[in-house]
mmCIF file of C-alpha atoms and ligand atoms in Angstrom:
data_model
loop_
_atom_site.group_PDB
_atom_site.id
_atom_site.type_symbol
_atom_site.label_atom_id
_atom_site.label_comp_id
_atom_site.label_asym_id
_atom_site.label_seq_id
_atom_site.Cartn_x
_atom_site.Cartn_y
_atom_site.Cartn_z
ATOM 1 C CA UNK O 636 -0.487 -17.612 3.173
ATOM 2 C CA UNK O 637 2.678 -16.471 5.393
ATOM 3 C CA UNK O 638 1.397 -14.917 9.010
ATOM 4 C CA UNK O 639 2.901 -11.564 7.270
ATOM 5 C CA UNK O 640 0.407 -12.127 4.439
ATOM 6 C CA UNK O 641 -2.503 -13.031 6.667
ATOM 7 C CA UNK O 642 -2.058 -9.260 8.095
ATOM 8 C CA UNK O 643 -0.777 -7.445 5.087
ATOM 9 C CA UNK O 644 -3.540 -8.334 2.866
ATOM 10 C CA UNK O 645 -6.102 -7.376 5.438
ATOM 11 C CA UNK O 646 -4.529 -4.148 5.768
ATOM 12 C CA UNK O 647 -4.286 -3.658 1.960
ATOM 13 C CA UNK O 648 -7.983 -4.461 1.549
ATOM 14 C CA UNK O 649 -8.871 -1.787 4.635
ATOM 15 C CA UNK O 650 -6.410 0.788 2.627
ATOM 16 C CA UNK O 651 -8.368 0.314 -0.421
ATOM 17 C CA UNK O 652 -11.438 0.775 1.305
ATOM 18 C CA UNK O 653 -10.440 4.018 3.014
ATOM 19 C CA UNK O 654 -8.902 5.895 0.188
ATOM 20 C CA UNK O 655 -12.409 7.213 -1.043
ATOM 21 C CA UNK O 656 -13.036 8.449 2.113
ATOM 22 C CA UNK O 657 -9.782 10.402 2.034
ATOM 23 C CA UNK O 658 -10.230 11.350 -1.896
ATOM 24 C CA UNK O 659 -13.496 12.738 -0.911
ATOM 25 C CA UNK O 660 -12.369 15.074 1.485
ATOM 26 C CA UNK O 661 -8.666 15.650 -0.014
ATOM 27 C CA UNK O 662 -8.735 14.927 -3.307
ATOM 28 C CA UNK O 663 -9.833 18.437 -4.775
ATOM 29 C CA UNK O 664 -7.340 19.994 -2.187
ATOM 30 C CA UNK O 665 -4.186 18.054 -3.539
ATOM 31 C CA UNK O 666 -5.435 18.911 -7.434
ATOM 32 C CA UNK O 667 -5.126 22.569 -6.592
ATOM 33 C CA UNK O 668 -1.696 22.598 -4.681
ATOM 34 C CA UNK O 669 -0.068 20.165 -7.286
ATOM 35 C CA UNK O 670 -1.167 22.756 -10.289
ATOM 36 C CA UNK O 671 1.484 24.987 -9.071
ATOM 37 C CA UNK O 672 4.772 24.138 -10.460
ATOM 38 C CA UNK O 673 7.248 23.093 -7.784
ATOM 39 C CA UNK O 674 4.470 22.775 -4.813
ATOM 40 C CA UNK O 675 5.910 20.918 -1.743
ATOM 41 C CA UNK O 676 3.953 19.540 1.468
ATOM 42 C CA UNK O 677 7.377 19.290 3.250
ATOM 43 C CA UNK O 678 7.797 21.549 6.150
ATOM 44 C CA UNK O 679 10.161 21.904 9.218
ATOM 45 C CA UNK O 680 11.032 20.670 11.127
ATOM 46 C CA UNK O 681 11.580 17.886 8.115
ATOM 47 C CA UNK O 682 12.717 20.433 5.674
ATOM 48 C CA UNK O 683 16.217 21.476 7.172
ATOM 49 C CA UNK O 684 16.903 17.762 7.650
ATOM 50 C CA UNK O 685 15.963 16.514 3.942
ATOM 51 C CA UNK O 686 17.755 19.522 2.486
ATOM 52 C CA UNK O 687 20.753 18.350 4.665
ATOM 53 C CA UNK O 688 20.505 15.110 2.247
ATOM 54 C CA UNK O 689 21.026 17.191 -0.963
ATOM 55 C CA UNK O 690 18.406 15.503 -2.466
ATOM 56 C CA UNK O 691 19.322 17.078 -5.706
ATOM 57 C CA UNK O 692 19.783 14.669 -8.444
ATOM 58 C CA UNK O 693 19.318 11.642 -5.801
ATOM 59 C CA UNK O 694 17.241 8.611 -6.523
ATOM 60 C CA UNK O 695 14.645 8.157 -3.679
ATOM 61 C CA UNK O 696 12.478 5.564 -2.529
ATOM 62 C CA UNK O 697 9.351 5.974 -0.605
ATOM 63 C CA UNK O 698 7.815 3.288 1.058
ATOM 64 C CA UNK O 699 4.163 3.292 2.440
ATOM 65 C CA UNK O 700 4.013 6.266 -0.107
ATOM 66 C CA UNK O 701 0.340 6.216 -0.015
ATOM 67 C CA UNK O 702 -1.037 8.914 -2.604
ATOM 68 C CA UNK O 703 2.587 10.373 -3.386
ATOM 69 C CA UNK O 704 2.245 13.618 -2.223
ATOM 70 C CA UNK O 705 5.110 13.837 -0.178
ATOM 71 C CA UNK O 706 7.243 12.086 -3.340
ATOM 72 C CA UNK O 707 5.617 14.125 -5.793
ATOM 73 C CA UNK O 708 7.031 17.231 -3.536
ATOM 74 C CA UNK O 709 10.627 15.769 -3.145
ATOM 75 C CA UNK O 710 10.646 15.425 -7.051
ATOM 76 C CA UNK O 711 9.644 18.930 -7.042
ATOM 77 C CA UNK O 712 12.492 19.993 -4.851
ATOM 78 C CA UNK O 713 14.832 18.581 -7.261
ATOM 79 C CA UNK O 714 15.253 15.054 -6.383
ATOM 80 C CA UNK O 715 16.294 12.513 -9.117
ATOM 81 C CA UNK O 716 14.426 9.403 -10.056
ATOM 82 C CA UNK O 717 11.382 9.092 -7.646
ATOM 83 C CA UNK O 718 9.996 5.352 -6.873
ATOM 84 C CA UNK O 719 6.811 5.166 -4.367
ATOM 85 C CA UNK O 720 5.797 1.995 -3.270
ATOM 86 C CA UNK O 721 2.543 0.975 -1.585
ATOM 87 C CA UNK O 722 0.212 -1.966 -1.176
ATOM 88 C CA UNK O 723 -2.923 0.059 -1.529
ATOM 89 C CA UNK O 724 -4.309 -0.254 -5.280
ATOM 90 C CA UNK O 725 -6.366 2.519 -5.006
ATOM 91 C CA UNK O 726 -3.712 4.628 -3.384
ATOM 92 C CA UNK O 727 -1.147 3.888 -6.414
ATOM 93 C CA UNK O 728 -3.734 4.784 -8.605
ATOM 94 C CA UNK O 729 -4.566 8.147 -7.262
ATOM 95 C CA UNK O 730 -0.611 8.888 -6.888
ATOM 96 C CA UNK O 731 -0.241 7.764 -10.541
ATOM 97 C CA UNK O 732 -3.085 9.547 -11.816
ATOM 98 C CA UNK O 733 -1.990 13.245 -10.125
ATOM 99 C CA UNK O 734 1.474 12.390 -11.279
ATOM 100 C CA UNK O 735 0.842 12.034 -14.846
ATOM 101 C CA UNK O 736 -1.892 15.217 -14.938
ATOM 102 C CA UNK O 737 0.644 17.363 -13.351
ATOM 103 C CA UNK O 738 3.848 15.705 -15.202
ATOM 104 C CA UNK O 739 5.810 15.241 -12.069
ATOM 105 C CA UNK O 740 8.322 12.311 -12.979
ATOM 106 C CA UNK O 741 7.395 9.739 -10.117
ATOM 107 C CA UNK O 742 6.977 6.181 -10.757
ATOM 108 C CA UNK O 743 4.526 4.697 -8.327
ATOM 109 C CA UNK O 744 4.475 0.616 -7.629
ATOM 110 C CA UNK O 745 1.346 -1.232 -6.135
ATOM 111 C CA UNK O 746 3.262 -3.910 -3.750
ATOM 112 C CA UNK O 747 3.517 -5.135 -0.138
ATOM 113 C CA UNK O 748 6.720 -3.843 0.993
ATOM 114 C CA UNK O 749 7.884 -7.253 1.638
ATOM 115 C CA UNK O 750 7.459 -8.381 -1.780
ATOM 116 C CA UNK O 751 9.235 -5.348 -3.534
ATOM 117 C CA UNK O 752 11.410 -7.343 -6.533
ATOM 118 C CA UNK O 753 14.826 -7.723 -6.341
ATOM 119 C CA UNK O 754 15.141 -5.627 -9.492
ATOM 120 C CA UNK O 755 15.171 -2.425 -6.793
ATOM 121 C CA UNK O 756 17.713 -3.639 -4.568
ATOM 122 C CA UNK O 757 20.774 -1.595 -4.351
ATOM 123 C CA UNK O 758 19.253 0.884 -6.192
ATOM 124 C CA UNK O 759 18.388 4.026 -4.107
ATOM 125 C CA UNK O 760 20.297 7.202 -2.591
ATOM 126 C CA UNK O 761 17.671 7.584 -0.142
ATOM 127 C CA UNK O 762 14.555 5.623 1.136
ATOM 128 C CA UNK O 763 12.265 8.126 2.501
ATOM 129 C CA UNK O 764 9.455 7.059 5.484
ATOM 130 C CA UNK O 765 7.056 9.379 6.579
ATOM 131 C CA UNK O 766 4.092 9.413 9.088
ATOM 132 C CA UNK O 767 1.981 6.443 9.365
ATOM 133 C CA UNK O 768 4.306 3.419 8.158
ATOM 134 C CA UNK O 769 6.196 1.037 10.614
ATOM 135 C CA UNK O 770 2.776 0.470 12.549
ATOM 136 C CA UNK O 771 1.489 -1.638 9.161
ATOM 137 C CA UNK O 772 4.587 -3.699 9.577
ATOM 138 C CA UNK O 773 3.935 -7.097 11.022
ATOM 139 C CA UNK O 774 7.525 -7.598 11.467
ATOM 140 C CA UNK O 775 9.948 -4.914 12.121
ATOM 141 C CA UNK O 776 13.485 -6.672 11.674
ATOM 142 C CA UNK O 777 12.164 -7.995 8.097
ATOM 143 C CA UNK O 778 10.947 -4.505 7.308
ATOM 144 C CA UNK O 779 14.269 -2.841 7.937
ATOM 145 C CA UNK O 780 15.632 -5.841 6.047
ATOM 146 C CA UNK O 781 13.946 -4.877 3.164
ATOM 147 C CA UNK O 782 14.967 -0.993 3.842
ATOM 148 C CA UNK O 783 18.661 -1.579 3.568
ATOM 149 C CA UNK O 784 18.634 -3.826 0.669
ATOM 150 C CA UNK O 785 16.734 -1.015 -1.519
ATOM 151 C CA UNK O 786 19.751 1.261 -0.365
ATOM 152 C CA UNK O 787 23.007 1.362 -2.673
ATOM 153 C CA UNK O 788 26.330 1.410 -0.761
ATOM 154 C CA UNK O 789 26.363 4.947 0.340
ATOM 155 C CA UNK O 790 22.425 5.195 0.672
ATOM 156 C CA UNK O 791 20.549 6.843 3.614
ATOM 157 C CA UNK O 792 17.806 6.167 5.240
ATOM 158 C CA UNK O 793 15.269 9.012 6.424
ATOM 159 C CA UNK O 794 12.240 8.463 8.857
ATOM 160 C CA UNK O 795 9.772 11.001 9.946
ATOM 161 C CA UNK O 796 7.560 9.333 12.308
ATOM 162 C CA UNK O 797 4.779 9.202 15.070
ATOM 163 C CA UNK O 798 6.597 8.516 18.463
ATOM 164 C CA UNK O 799 6.301 5.062 20.174
ATOM 165 C CA UNK O 800 5.632 7.071 23.601
ATOM 166 C CA UNK O 801 2.210 8.462 21.968
ATOM 167 C CA UNK O 802 0.843 4.668 21.389
ATOM 168 C CA UNK O 803 0.244 4.756 25.102
ATOM 169 C CA UNK O 804 -1.964 7.983 25.028
ATOM 170 C CA UNK O 805 -5.484 7.922 24.124
ATOM 171 C CA UNK O 806 -6.317 9.143 20.540
ATOM 172 C CA UNK O 807 -8.129 12.450 20.149
ATOM 173 C CA UNK O 808 -11.516 10.645 18.833
ATOM 174 C CA UNK O 809 -11.746 8.806 22.618
ATOM 175 C CA UNK O 810 -14.176 11.126 24.579
ATOM 176 C CA UNK O 811 -14.515 11.248 28.307
ATOM 177 C CA UNK O 812 -10.880 10.126 28.835
ATOM 178 C CA UNK O 813 -7.786 12.383 30.516
ATOM 179 C CA UNK O 814 -5.624 12.949 27.060
ATOM 180 C CA UNK O 815 -2.713 12.652 29.507
ATOM 181 C CA UNK O 816 -3.482 9.591 30.922
ATOM 182 C CA UNK O 817 -1.681 6.375 29.678
ATOM 183 C CA UNK O 818 -4.298 3.674 28.941
ATOM 184 C CA UNK O 819 -1.854 1.325 26.771
ATOM 185 C CA UNK O 820 0.849 -0.818 27.031
ATOM 186 C CA UNK O 821 4.291 0.378 25.864
ATOM 187 C CA UNK O 822 5.714 -3.297 25.223
ATOM 188 C CA UNK O 823 2.455 -4.420 23.284
ATOM 189 C CA UNK O 824 3.367 -8.080 21.497
ATOM 190 C CA UNK O 825 -0.237 -8.591 19.642
ATOM 191 C CA UNK O 826 -1.325 -6.114 17.138
ATOM 192 C CA UNK O 827 -4.582 -3.858 17.540
ATOM 193 C CA UNK O 828 -7.525 -5.250 15.496
ATOM 194 C CA UNK O 829 -9.739 -2.386 14.213
ATOM 195 C CA UNK O 830 -12.918 -2.338 12.389
ATOM 196 C CA UNK O 831 -13.922 1.224 12.843
ATOM 197 C CA UNK O 832 -12.003 2.704 9.493
ATOM 198 C CA UNK O 833 -9.335 4.745 8.965
ATOM 199 C CA UNK O 834 -10.816 8.210 7.999
ATOM 200 C CA UNK O 835 -8.359 10.086 9.884
ATOM 201 C CA UNK O 836 -8.841 12.770 7.234
ATOM 202 C CA UNK O 837 -12.349 13.532 7.149
ATOM 203 C CA UNK O 838 -12.451 12.335 10.727
ATOM 204 C CA UNK O 839 -15.554 9.867 9.876
ATOM 205 C CA UNK O 840 -15.716 6.425 11.389
ATOM 206 C CA UNK O 841 -17.341 3.713 9.503
ATOM 207 C CA UNK O 842 -17.742 -0.189 9.637
ATOM 208 C CA UNK O 843 -14.810 -1.082 7.977
ATOM 209 C CA UNK O 844 -12.471 -4.619 6.551
ATOM 210 C CA UNK O 845 -10.648 -5.884 9.694
ATOM 211 C CA UNK O 846 -7.070 -4.239 9.825
ATOM 212 C CA UNK O 847 -3.814 -4.550 12.253
ATOM 213 C CA UNK O 848 -1.760 -2.095 13.619
ATOM 214 C CA UNK O 849 1.770 -3.199 15.362
ATOM 215 C CA UNK O 850 3.632 -1.415 18.133
ATOM 216 C CA UNK O 851 7.014 -1.145 17.883
ATOM 217 C CA UNK O 852 9.180 0.203 20.814
ATOM 218 C CA UNK O 853 11.846 3.132 20.132
ATOM 219 C CA UNK O 854 14.170 0.081 20.823
ATOM 220 C CA UNK O 855 12.541 -2.413 18.227
ATOM 221 C CA UNK O 856 12.965 0.419 15.483
ATOM 222 C CA UNK O 857 16.895 1.212 16.445
ATOM 223 C CA UNK O 858 17.976 -2.243 16.883
ATOM 224 C CA UNK O 859 15.931 -3.222 13.388
ATOM 225 C CA UNK O 860 18.058 -0.564 11.730
ATOM 226 C CA UNK O 861 21.103 -1.592 13.545
ATOM 227 C CA UNK O 862 20.884 -5.191 13.114
ATOM 228 C CA UNK O 863 20.505 -4.536 9.155
ATOM 229 C CA UNK O 864 23.840 -2.946 8.858
ATOM 230 C CA UNK O 865 22.658 1.010 8.828
ATOM 231 C CA UNK O 866 24.377 3.379 11.098
ATOM 232 C CA UNK O 867 22.078 5.970 12.852
ATOM 233 C CA UNK O 868 23.699 9.321 12.556
ATOM 234 C CA UNK O 869 21.013 11.714 13.609
ATOM 235 C CA UNK O 870 17.981 11.063 15.840
ATOM 236 C CA UNK O 871 15.614 13.957 17.153
ATOM 237 C CA UNK O 872 12.539 14.228 18.946
ATOM 238 C CA UNK O 873 9.478 16.620 18.741
ATOM 239 C CA UNK O 874 6.314 17.898 20.738
ATOM 240 C CA UNK O 875 4.462 18.104 17.498
ATOM 241 C CA UNK O 876 1.628 15.775 16.621
ATOM 242 C CA UNK O 877 2.118 14.625 13.104
ATOM 243 C CA UNK O 878 -0.156 11.737 13.207
ATOM 244 C CA UNK O 879 -3.469 13.917 13.435
ATOM 245 C CA UNK O 880 -4.471 11.483 16.333
ATOM 246 C CA UNK O 881 -2.863 13.413 19.032
ATOM 247 C CA UNK O 882 -3.384 16.853 18.952
ATOM 248 C CA UNK O 883 -5.459 17.097 22.290
ATOM 249 C CA UNK O 884 -1.523 15.475 24.076
ATOM 250 C CA UNK O 885 0.226 18.517 22.031
ATOM 251 C CA UNK O 886 -2.478 20.930 23.076
ATOM 252 C CA UNK O 887 -2.138 20.053 26.651
ATOM 253 C CA UNK O 888 1.578 21.781 26.341
ATOM 254 C CA UNK O 889 3.523 19.165 28.607
ATOM 255 C CA UNK O 890 6.342 18.890 25.839
ATOM 256 C CA UNK O 891 6.131 15.392 25.476
ATOM 257 C CA UNK O 892 7.494 13.523 22.504
ATOM 258 C CA UNK O 893 4.993 12.679 19.755
ATOM 259 C CA UNK O 894 7.066 12.619 16.756
ATOM 260 C CA UNK O 895 10.757 11.925 15.767
ATOM 261 C CA UNK O 896 13.099 12.227 12.946
ATOM 262 C CA UNK O 897 15.918 9.475 12.223
ATOM 263 C CA UNK O 898 18.730 9.586 9.689
ATOM 264 C CA UNK O 899 20.733 6.383 9.293
ATOM 265 C CA UNK O 900 23.298 5.310 6.641
ATOM 266 C CA UNK O 901 25.147 2.007 5.112
ATOM 267 C CA UNK O 902 28.250 1.219 7.179
HETATM 268 C C1 SAM X 2336 -0.696 6.449 6.920
HETATM 269 S S1 SAM X 2336 -0.565 5.810 4.818
HETATM 270 C C2 SAM X 2336 1.341 6.785 5.187
HETATM 271 C C3 SAM X 2336 1.111 7.562 4.133
HETATM 272 C C4 SAM X 2336 2.165 9.147 4.281
HETATM 273 N N1 SAM X 2336 2.634 9.403 4.916
HETATM 274 C C5 SAM X 2336 0.723 9.690 4.250
HETATM 275 O O1 SAM X 2336 0.482 10.321 5.614
HETATM 276 O O2 SAM X 2336 -0.212 9.655 3.559
HETATM 277 C C6 SAM X 2336 0.169 4.161 5.315
HETATM 278 C C7 SAM X 2336 0.179 3.755 4.055
HETATM 279 O O3 SAM X 2336 0.944 2.469 4.287
HETATM 280 C C8 SAM X 2336 0.589 1.674 3.314
HETATM 281 N N2 SAM X 2336 0.696 0.149 3.728
HETATM 282 C C9 SAM X 2336 0.629 -0.601 4.761
HETATM 283 N N3 SAM X 2336 1.003 -1.474 4.752
HETATM 284 C C10 SAM X 2336 1.747 -1.781 3.728
HETATM 285 C C11 SAM X 2336 2.755 -2.709 3.169
HETATM 286 N N4 SAM X 2336 2.597 -4.021 3.875
HETATM 287 N N5 SAM X 2336 3.205 -2.741 2.218
HETATM 288 C C12 SAM X 2336 3.144 -1.513 1.239
HETATM 289 N N6 SAM X 2336 2.295 -0.360 1.814
HETATM 290 C C13 SAM X 2336 1.662 -0.665 3.032
HETATM 291 C C14 SAM X 2336 -0.974 1.846 2.908
HETATM 292 O O4 SAM X 2336 -1.390 1.170 2.243
HETATM 293 C C15 SAM X 2336 -1.133 3.375 3.312
HETATM 294 O O5 SAM X 2336 -1.218 3.794 2.052
#
């Protein structure tokens, strides 16, 4: 097993363990909302920027798609062929079941992003990445290499992620700490190793399988994109916490960067 596989396999097992917790809190909610034709979870500020890509009929890949609710939303908004990739068997099973139940034509594939088969290379008009993906990746250059290979010659990459700045601040669950105090490094070379579970939905913690979270700086992310032949054409930062981990930072009202949207295109 390569070094990467040690990490991604551990994370796969941790995500399989986490999914029943998420499903317990959220499963019925997703069934209810997706029973309405045309339902979408995509809201501002993402919505306007997604619409600027003219997704009607476009072939979209969602990497780290989890239970597929964002990809099914894009499909409901008029996207063409939609393929979601995720390493968690249980997340993919949930996505496949819900898409079939509500007749939303998305394909969901269980795979490590680094192992996406070559048959998907040069295929997509848009690769979509949303909150909580990059931190699971043990190598950011190789990750963006894979993303670039999925795009066709005029393809575009869309990312809506948590801002690396927020990684320095305490997460909401940490009590008795000033939420605005910088407590973690920005330049962190080793991953965080965690055994407290990933139930950011039900907000429970449980003794979990070991998982690895990697902190990528803004320059790591930008250079990963640029070095793999993509041109950044849009970058915007927001004071909105989209991670559900930094609500206290947002509530403090100091207008710090908590999320960003980036659009890049094949050169
Ligand atoms: C926080 S979710 C992000 C999905 C979506 N934005 C959401 O909020 O539900 C992170 C997802 O990344 C997936 N993941 C982690 N490492 C991965 C890898 N190496 N390859 C593919 N998927 C991976 C996990 O299984 C999980 O479903």
